[in-house]
């Protein structure tokens, strides 16, 4: 969980009564817009890797819905693998980009065409770590696909190959993105009402 719009290490305040729909102030990306864009990304990826086999590496948990939808929009042979990471908490380590691997790859990616699938890039610290980690496993190629890019919060420059949507610095939830591990099951990406998280800021 990252407090997107606040510090990435803010502790969530979940003392209010959660109401999935009512806690969202605005729908930023509707279910239909997401579906259309994921379809386009799948077509683009299928075209770019035509004649090859790829390995999609998804970073849990936020990218789960995106990964599930994207893989079904790609019509070339593919394998999937899943990683889960968490950043080390605390202000002093925030800019270090130290990442703890909670779940590692389950198969070798040596010699594979790897596409890293993320739900959102904020500071870029997670991806910066993951790219270096995965490069060390000697894939034939490594590209990045993210559903959302929030460039206003970037701390490290990461070249992104496929971006679904570039979004403003707002606190977004839904379609995999959480606040306090909730809201991931919303079908759209919405902006959380400030009163839901303001106590924690
Ligand atoms: C989110 C997202 C990225 C990371 C991006 O994961 O899935 O992995 O934050 O932030 P950064 O660019 O500032 O590093 P999160 O830690 O919220 O875990 P989750 O996917 O389980 O919600």
PDB file of C-alpha atoms and ligand atoms in Angstrom:
ATOM      1  CA  UNK A   1       0.000   0.000   0.000  1.00  0.00           C
ATOM      2  CA  UNK A   2       1.269   3.412  -0.910  1.00  0.00           C
ATOM      3  CA  UNK A   3      -0.435   6.631   0.122  1.00  0.00           C
ATOM      4  CA  UNK A   4      -0.498   7.975  -3.419  1.00  0.00           C
ATOM      5  CA  UNK A   5      -0.629  11.748  -3.128  1.00  0.00           C
ATOM      6  CA  UNK A   6       0.959  11.745   0.307  1.00  0.00           C
ATOM      7  CA  UNK A   7       4.119  10.138   1.566  1.00  0.00           C
ATOM      8  CA  UNK A   8       4.516   6.574   0.383  1.00  0.00           C
ATOM      9  CA  UNK A   9       5.074   5.454   3.976  1.00  0.00           C
ATOM     10  CA  UNK A  10       2.030   7.055   5.578  1.00  0.00           C
ATOM     11  CA  UNK A  11       0.124   4.702   7.821  1.00  0.00           C
ATOM     12  CA  UNK A  12      -3.510   4.397   6.723  1.00  0.00           C
ATOM     13  CA  UNK A  13      -6.227   5.579   9.036  1.00  0.00           C
ATOM     14  CA  UNK A  14      -9.047   3.088   8.603  1.00  0.00           C
ATOM     15  CA  UNK A  15     -11.154   4.264  11.537  1.00  0.00           C
ATOM     16  CA  UNK A  16     -13.987   5.551   9.342  1.00  0.00           C
ATOM     17  CA  UNK A  17     -16.651   3.251   7.976  1.00  0.00           C
ATOM     18  CA  UNK A  18     -15.484   2.173   4.549  1.00  0.00           C
ATOM     19  CA  UNK A  19     -18.003   2.619   1.765  1.00  0.00           C
ATOM     20  CA  UNK A  20     -16.335   1.633  -1.477  1.00  0.00           C
ATOM     21  CA  UNK A  21     -18.357   3.793  -3.870  1.00  0.00           C
ATOM     22  CA  UNK A  22     -19.123   6.739  -1.548  1.00  0.00           C
ATOM     23  CA  UNK A  23     -15.481   7.149  -0.499  1.00  0.00           C
ATOM     24  CA  UNK A  24     -14.555   8.014  -4.086  1.00  0.00           C
ATOM     25  CA  UNK A  25     -14.867  11.696  -5.017  1.00  0.00           C
ATOM     26  CA  UNK A  26     -14.358  11.344  -8.770  1.00  0.00           C
ATOM     27  CA  UNK A  27     -14.047   8.584 -11.329  1.00  0.00           C
ATOM     28  CA  UNK A  28     -10.733   9.357 -13.006  1.00  0.00           C
ATOM     29  CA  UNK A  29     -10.757   6.410 -15.420  1.00  0.00           C
ATOM     30  CA  UNK A  30     -13.982   4.577 -16.126  1.00  0.00           C
ATOM     31  CA  UNK A  31     -14.180   0.828 -16.572  1.00  0.00           C
ATOM     32  CA  UNK A  32     -14.788   1.348 -20.285  1.00  0.00           C
ATOM     33  CA  UNK A  33     -11.810   3.679 -20.761  1.00  0.00           C
ATOM     34  CA  UNK A  34      -9.556   1.226 -18.981  1.00  0.00           C
ATOM     35  CA  UNK A  35     -10.856  -1.662 -21.077  1.00  0.00           C
ATOM     36  CA  UNK A  36     -10.264   0.235 -24.330  1.00  0.00           C
ATOM     37  CA  UNK A  37      -6.755   1.304 -23.344  1.00  0.00           C
ATOM     38  CA  UNK A  38      -5.773  -2.165 -22.133  1.00  0.00           C
ATOM     39  CA  UNK A  39      -7.007  -3.539 -25.450  1.00  0.00           C
ATOM     40  CA  UNK A  40      -4.800  -1.013 -27.315  1.00  0.00           C
ATOM     41  CA  UNK A  41      -1.790  -1.863 -25.174  1.00  0.00           C
ATOM     42  CA  UNK A  42      -2.308  -5.564 -25.837  1.00  0.00           C
ATOM     43  CA  UNK A  43      -2.455  -4.955 -29.578  1.00  0.00           C
ATOM     44  CA  UNK A  44       0.682  -2.801 -29.479  1.00  0.00           C
ATOM     45  CA  UNK A  45       2.606  -5.360 -27.431  1.00  0.00           C
ATOM     46  CA  UNK A  46       1.480  -8.220 -29.719  1.00  0.00           C
ATOM     47  CA  UNK A  47       2.670  -6.204 -32.711  1.00  0.00           C
ATOM     48  CA  UNK A  48       6.013  -5.208 -31.189  1.00  0.00           C
ATOM     49  CA  UNK A  49       6.872  -8.766 -30.146  1.00  0.00           C
ATOM     50  CA  UNK A  50       5.369 -10.514 -33.180  1.00  0.00           C
ATOM     51  CA  UNK A  51       7.001 -13.895 -33.814  1.00  0.00           C
ATOM     52  CA  UNK A  52       8.471 -14.059 -30.322  1.00  0.00           C
ATOM     53  CA  UNK A  53       7.508 -15.501 -26.952  1.00  0.00           C
ATOM     54  CA  UNK A  54       7.358 -13.148 -23.996  1.00  0.00           C
ATOM     55  CA  UNK A  55       7.316 -13.435 -20.227  1.00  0.00           C
ATOM     56  CA  UNK A  56       5.044 -11.060 -18.350  1.00  0.00           C
ATOM     57  CA  UNK A  57       6.295 -10.366 -14.836  1.00  0.00           C
ATOM     58  CA  UNK A  58       3.632  -8.792 -12.676  1.00  0.00           C
ATOM     59  CA  UNK A  59       4.324  -7.039  -9.391  1.00  0.00           C
ATOM     60  CA  UNK A  60       1.694  -7.930  -6.793  1.00  0.00           C
ATOM     61  CA  UNK A  61      -0.651  -6.984  -5.509  1.00  0.00           C
ATOM     62  CA  UNK A  62      -1.784  -3.829  -7.271  1.00  0.00           C
ATOM     63  CA  UNK A  63      -1.130  -4.994 -10.817  1.00  0.00           C
ATOM     64  CA  UNK A  64      -3.298  -8.109 -10.518  1.00  0.00           C
ATOM     65  CA  UNK A  65      -6.405  -6.839 -12.410  1.00  0.00           C
ATOM     66  CA  UNK A  66      -4.272  -5.078 -15.037  1.00  0.00           C
ATOM     67  CA  UNK A  67      -2.152  -8.177 -15.589  1.00  0.00           C
ATOM     68  CA  UNK A  68      -5.206 -10.424 -15.846  1.00  0.00           C
ATOM     69  CA  UNK A  69      -6.844  -8.161 -18.435  1.00  0.00           C
ATOM     70  CA  UNK A  70      -3.675  -7.302 -20.370  1.00  0.00           C
ATOM     71  CA  UNK A  71      -2.540 -10.907 -20.855  1.00  0.00           C
ATOM     72  CA  UNK A  72      -5.891 -11.717 -22.483  1.00  0.00           C
ATOM     73  CA  UNK A  73      -5.433  -8.837 -24.947  1.00  0.00           C
ATOM     74  CA  UNK A  74      -2.080 -10.197 -26.109  1.00  0.00           C
ATOM     75  CA  UNK A  75      -2.280 -12.775 -28.876  1.00  0.00           C
ATOM     76  CA  UNK A  76       1.291 -14.074 -29.023  1.00  0.00           C
ATOM     77  CA  UNK A  77       2.668 -16.916 -26.872  1.00  0.00           C
ATOM     78  CA  UNK A  78       3.426 -15.776 -23.351  1.00  0.00           C
ATOM     79  CA  UNK A  79       4.402 -17.021 -19.942  1.00  0.00           C
ATOM     80  CA  UNK A  80       3.580 -15.241 -16.714  1.00  0.00           C
ATOM     81  CA  UNK A  81       5.416 -14.927 -13.439  1.00  0.00           C
ATOM     82  CA  UNK A  82       4.612 -13.001 -10.287  1.00  0.00           C
ATOM     83  CA  UNK A  83       6.724 -11.055  -7.824  1.00  0.00           C
ATOM     84  CA  UNK A  84       5.724  -9.273  -4.652  1.00  0.00           C
ATOM     85  CA  UNK A  85       7.858  -6.560  -3.105  1.00  0.00           C
ATOM     86  CA  UNK A  86       7.591  -4.037  -0.326  1.00  0.00           C
ATOM     87  CA  UNK A  87       9.669  -0.987   0.394  1.00  0.00           C
ATOM     88  CA  UNK A  88      11.438  -0.550   3.685  1.00  0.00           C
ATOM     89  CA  UNK A  89       9.488   1.951   5.795  1.00  0.00           C
ATOM     90  CA  UNK A  90      10.755   5.073   7.507  1.00  0.00           C
ATOM     91  CA  UNK A  91      11.621   8.509   6.245  1.00  0.00           C
ATOM     92  CA  UNK A  92      15.371   7.897   6.310  1.00  0.00           C
ATOM     93  CA  UNK A  93      15.091   5.010   3.880  1.00  0.00           C
ATOM     94  CA  UNK A  94      12.433   6.528   1.648  1.00  0.00           C
ATOM     95  CA  UNK A  95      14.857   7.896  -0.922  1.00  0.00           C
ATOM     96  CA  UNK A  96      17.178   4.900  -0.779  1.00  0.00           C
ATOM     97  CA  UNK A  97      14.818   2.813  -2.885  1.00  0.00           C
ATOM     98  CA  UNK A  98      15.566  -0.284  -0.856  1.00  0.00           C
ATOM     99  CA  UNK A  99      13.031  -2.941  -1.702  1.00  0.00           C
ATOM    100  CA  UNK A 100      12.363  -6.227   0.040  1.00  0.00           C
ATOM    101  CA  UNK A 101      11.372  -9.168  -2.130  1.00  0.00           C
ATOM    102  CA  UNK A 102       8.413 -10.967  -0.535  1.00  0.00           C
ATOM    103  CA  UNK A 103       7.890 -13.307  -3.478  1.00  0.00           C
ATOM    104  CA  UNK A 104      10.537 -13.989  -6.089  1.00  0.00           C
ATOM    105  CA  UNK A 105      10.225 -15.264  -9.644  1.00  0.00           C
ATOM    106  CA  UNK A 106       9.297 -18.919  -9.849  1.00  0.00           C
ATOM    107  CA  UNK A 107      11.197 -19.646 -13.084  1.00  0.00           C
ATOM    108  CA  UNK A 108      14.359 -18.484 -14.825  1.00  0.00           C
ATOM    109  CA  UNK A 109      14.046 -15.494 -17.167  1.00  0.00           C
ATOM    110  CA  UNK A 110      17.519 -15.953 -18.681  1.00  0.00           C
ATOM    111  CA  UNK A 111      17.292 -15.428 -22.428  1.00  0.00           C
ATOM    112  CA  UNK A 112      13.599 -14.464 -22.248  1.00  0.00           C
ATOM    113  CA  UNK A 113      11.865 -11.365 -23.589  1.00  0.00           C
ATOM    114  CA  UNK A 114      10.568  -9.930 -20.315  1.00  0.00           C
ATOM    115  CA  UNK A 115       7.853  -7.338 -19.915  1.00  0.00           C
ATOM    116  CA  UNK A 116       7.453  -6.003 -16.382  1.00  0.00           C
ATOM    117  CA  UNK A 117       3.806  -5.186 -15.662  1.00  0.00           C
ATOM    118  CA  UNK A 118       3.049  -2.543 -13.018  1.00  0.00           C
ATOM    119  CA  UNK A 119      -0.120  -0.788 -11.951  1.00  0.00           C
ATOM    120  CA  UNK A 120       1.447   2.573 -11.110  1.00  0.00           C
ATOM    121  CA  UNK A 121       4.773   4.371 -11.118  1.00  0.00           C
ATOM    122  CA  UNK A 122       5.023   7.087  -8.472  1.00  0.00           C
ATOM    123  CA  UNK A 123       8.552   7.839  -7.314  1.00  0.00           C
ATOM    124  CA  UNK A 124       9.988   5.157  -9.590  1.00  0.00           C
ATOM    125  CA  UNK A 125      12.007   3.681  -6.717  1.00  0.00           C
ATOM    126  CA  UNK A 126      10.332   0.271  -6.846  1.00  0.00           C
ATOM    127  CA  UNK A 127      10.860  -0.089 -10.582  1.00  0.00           C
ATOM    128  CA  UNK A 128      14.379   1.252 -10.389  1.00  0.00           C
ATOM    129  CA  UNK A 129      15.207  -1.555  -7.986  1.00  0.00           C
ATOM    130  CA  UNK A 130      13.279  -4.203  -9.908  1.00  0.00           C
ATOM    131  CA  UNK A 131      14.847  -3.332 -13.249  1.00  0.00           C
ATOM    132  CA  UNK A 132      18.329  -3.701 -11.800  1.00  0.00           C
ATOM    133  CA  UNK A 133      17.327  -6.938 -10.075  1.00  0.00           C
ATOM    134  CA  UNK A 134      15.777  -8.463 -13.200  1.00  0.00           C
ATOM    135  CA  UNK A 135      18.636  -7.351 -15.470  1.00  0.00           C
ATOM    136  CA  UNK A 136      20.903  -9.381 -13.212  1.00  0.00           C
ATOM    137  CA  UNK A 137      18.961 -12.470 -14.276  1.00  0.00           C
ATOM    138  CA  UNK A 138      20.102 -11.990 -17.895  1.00  0.00           C
ATOM    139  CA  UNK A 139      16.865 -11.694 -19.852  1.00  0.00           C
ATOM    140  CA  UNK A 140      17.227 -11.224 -23.604  1.00  0.00           C
ATOM    141  CA  UNK A 141      15.308  -7.956 -23.205  1.00  0.00           C
ATOM    142  CA  UNK A 142      13.482  -6.100 -20.463  1.00  0.00           C
ATOM    143  CA  UNK A 143      10.725  -3.576 -21.027  1.00  0.00           C
ATOM    144  CA  UNK A 144       8.228  -1.891 -18.714  1.00  0.00           C
ATOM    145  CA  UNK A 145       4.474  -1.606 -19.039  1.00  0.00           C
ATOM    146  CA  UNK A 146       2.513   0.435 -16.498  1.00  0.00           C
ATOM    147  CA  UNK A 147      -1.172   1.176 -16.394  1.00  0.00           C
ATOM    148  CA  UNK A 148      -0.673   4.502 -14.619  1.00  0.00           C
ATOM    149  CA  UNK A 149       2.181   6.969 -14.566  1.00  0.00           C
ATOM    150  CA  UNK A 150       2.262   9.795 -12.036  1.00  0.00           C
ATOM    151  CA  UNK A 151       5.301  11.813 -13.214  1.00  0.00           C
ATOM    152  CA  UNK A 152       4.811  14.607 -10.663  1.00  0.00           C
ATOM    153  CA  UNK A 153       6.149  12.331  -7.925  1.00  0.00           C
ATOM    154  CA  UNK A 154       9.125  10.867  -9.775  1.00  0.00           C
ATOM    155  CA  UNK A 155      12.417  10.722  -7.873  1.00  0.00           C
ATOM    156  CA  UNK A 156      14.356   8.532 -10.308  1.00  0.00           C
ATOM    157  CA  UNK A 157      14.098   8.613 -14.065  1.00  0.00           C
ATOM    158  CA  UNK A 158      12.773   5.341 -15.453  1.00  0.00           C
ATOM    159  CA  UNK A 159      12.251   4.839 -19.184  1.00  0.00           C
ATOM    160  CA  UNK A 160       8.761   3.357 -19.582  1.00  0.00           C
ATOM    161  CA  UNK A 161       7.944   1.503 -22.806  1.00  0.00           C
ATOM    162  CA  UNK A 162       4.162   1.202 -22.480  1.00  0.00           C
ATOM    163  CA  UNK A 163       1.973   3.581 -20.454  1.00  0.00           C
ATOM    164  CA  UNK A 164      -1.775   3.275 -20.127  1.00  0.00           C
ATOM    165  CA  UNK A 165      -2.529   6.694 -18.682  1.00  0.00           C
ATOM    166  CA  UNK A 166      -0.523   9.612 -17.337  1.00  0.00           C
ATOM    167  CA  UNK A 167      -2.371  10.927 -14.301  1.00  0.00           C
ATOM    168  CA  UNK A 168      -2.115  13.973 -11.997  1.00  0.00           C
ATOM    169  CA  UNK A 169      -0.833  13.759  -8.431  1.00  0.00           C
ATOM    170  CA  UNK A 170      -4.089  12.620  -6.866  1.00  0.00           C
ATOM    171  CA  UNK A 171      -4.819   9.870  -4.381  1.00  0.00           C
ATOM    172  CA  UNK A 172      -6.156   7.120  -6.613  1.00  0.00           C
ATOM    173  CA  UNK A 173      -7.701   3.765  -5.744  1.00  0.00           C
ATOM    174  CA  UNK A 174      -9.453   0.989  -7.626  1.00  0.00           C
ATOM    175  CA  UNK A 175      -8.638  -1.484 -10.396  1.00  0.00           C
ATOM    176  CA  UNK A 176      -5.985  -2.990  -8.131  1.00  0.00           C
ATOM    177  CA  UNK A 177      -4.877   0.173  -6.322  1.00  0.00           C
ATOM    178  CA  UNK A 178      -5.550   0.218  -2.602  1.00  0.00           C
ATOM    179  CA  UNK A 179      -5.776   2.373   0.450  1.00  0.00           C
ATOM    180  CA  UNK A 180      -5.206   0.306   3.583  1.00  0.00           C
ATOM    181  CA  UNK A 181      -5.493  -2.812   1.376  1.00  0.00           C
ATOM    182  CA  UNK A 182      -9.096  -1.910   0.475  1.00  0.00           C
ATOM    183  CA  UNK A 183     -10.715  -0.496  -2.695  1.00  0.00           C
ATOM    184  CA  UNK A 184      -8.711  -2.789  -5.012  1.00  0.00           C
ATOM    185  CA  UNK A 185     -11.924  -4.403  -6.275  1.00  0.00           C
ATOM    186  CA  UNK A 186     -13.437  -1.219  -7.728  1.00  0.00           C
ATOM    187  CA  UNK A 187     -13.831  -1.641 -11.489  1.00  0.00           C
ATOM    188  CA  UNK A 188     -12.631   1.919 -12.166  1.00  0.00           C
ATOM    189  CA  UNK A 189      -9.794   4.163 -10.997  1.00  0.00           C
ATOM    190  CA  UNK A 190     -11.135   6.866  -8.723  1.00  0.00           C
ATOM    191  CA  UNK A 191      -9.873   9.706  -6.571  1.00  0.00           C
ATOM    192  CA  UNK A 192     -10.284   9.010  -2.877  1.00  0.00           C
ATOM    193  CA  UNK A 193     -12.117  11.660  -0.840  1.00  0.00           C
ATOM    194  CA  UNK A 194      -9.548  13.582   1.260  1.00  0.00           C
ATOM    195  CA  UNK A 195     -11.558  13.032   4.452  1.00  0.00           C
ATOM    196  CA  UNK A 196     -10.974   9.286   4.077  1.00  0.00           C
ATOM    197  CA  UNK A 197      -7.213   9.643   4.524  1.00  0.00           C
ATOM    198  CA  UNK A 198      -6.685  13.183   5.875  1.00  0.00           C
ATOM    199  CA  UNK A 199      -6.479  12.039   9.514  1.00  0.00           C
ATOM    200  CA  UNK A 200      -3.382  10.054   8.583  1.00  0.00           C
ATOM    201  CA  UNK A 201      -1.577  12.946   6.919  1.00  0.00           C
TER     202      UNK A 201
HETATM  203  C1  LIG B   1       2.738   0.289  -5.651  1.00  0.00           C
HETATM  204  C2  LIG B   1       2.854  -0.078  -7.120  1.00  0.00           C
HETATM  205  C3  LIG B   1       4.328  -0.058  -7.370  1.00  0.00           C
HETATM  206  C4  LIG B   1       4.812   0.996  -6.404  1.00  0.00           C
HETATM  207  C5  LIG B   1       5.049   2.256  -7.131  1.00  0.00           C
HETATM  208  O1  LIG B   1       2.878  -0.868  -4.874  1.00  0.00           O
HETATM  209  O2  LIG B   1       2.297  -1.336  -7.391  1.00  0.00           O
HETATM  210  O3  LIG B   1       4.918  -1.305  -7.106  1.00  0.00           O
HETATM  211  O4  LIG B   1       3.784   1.203  -5.420  1.00  0.00           O
HETATM  212  O5  LIG B   1       5.544   3.226  -6.249  1.00  0.00           O
HETATM  213  P1  LIG B   1       6.965   3.912  -6.483  1.00  0.00           P
HETATM  214  O6  LIG B   1       7.083   4.281  -7.928  1.00  0.00           O
HETATM  215  O7  LIG B   1       6.883   5.142  -5.589  1.00  0.00           O
HETATM  216  O8  LIG B   1       8.020   2.962  -6.031  1.00  0.00           O
HETATM  217  P2  LIG B   1       2.524  -0.896  -3.320  1.00  0.00           P
HETATM  218  O9  LIG B   1       3.769  -0.795  -2.517  1.00  0.00           O
HETATM  219  O10 LIG B   1       1.445   0.091  -3.040  1.00  0.00           O
HETATM  220  O11 LIG B   1       2.003  -2.379  -3.125  1.00  0.00           O
HETATM  221  P3  LIG B   1       0.689  -3.089  -3.714  1.00  0.00           P
HETATM  222  O12 LIG B   1       0.926  -3.271  -5.193  1.00  0.00           O
HETATM  223  O13 LIG B   1       0.626  -4.393  -2.989  1.00  0.00           O
HETATM  224  O14 LIG B   1      -0.486  -2.194  -3.419  1.00  0.00           O
END
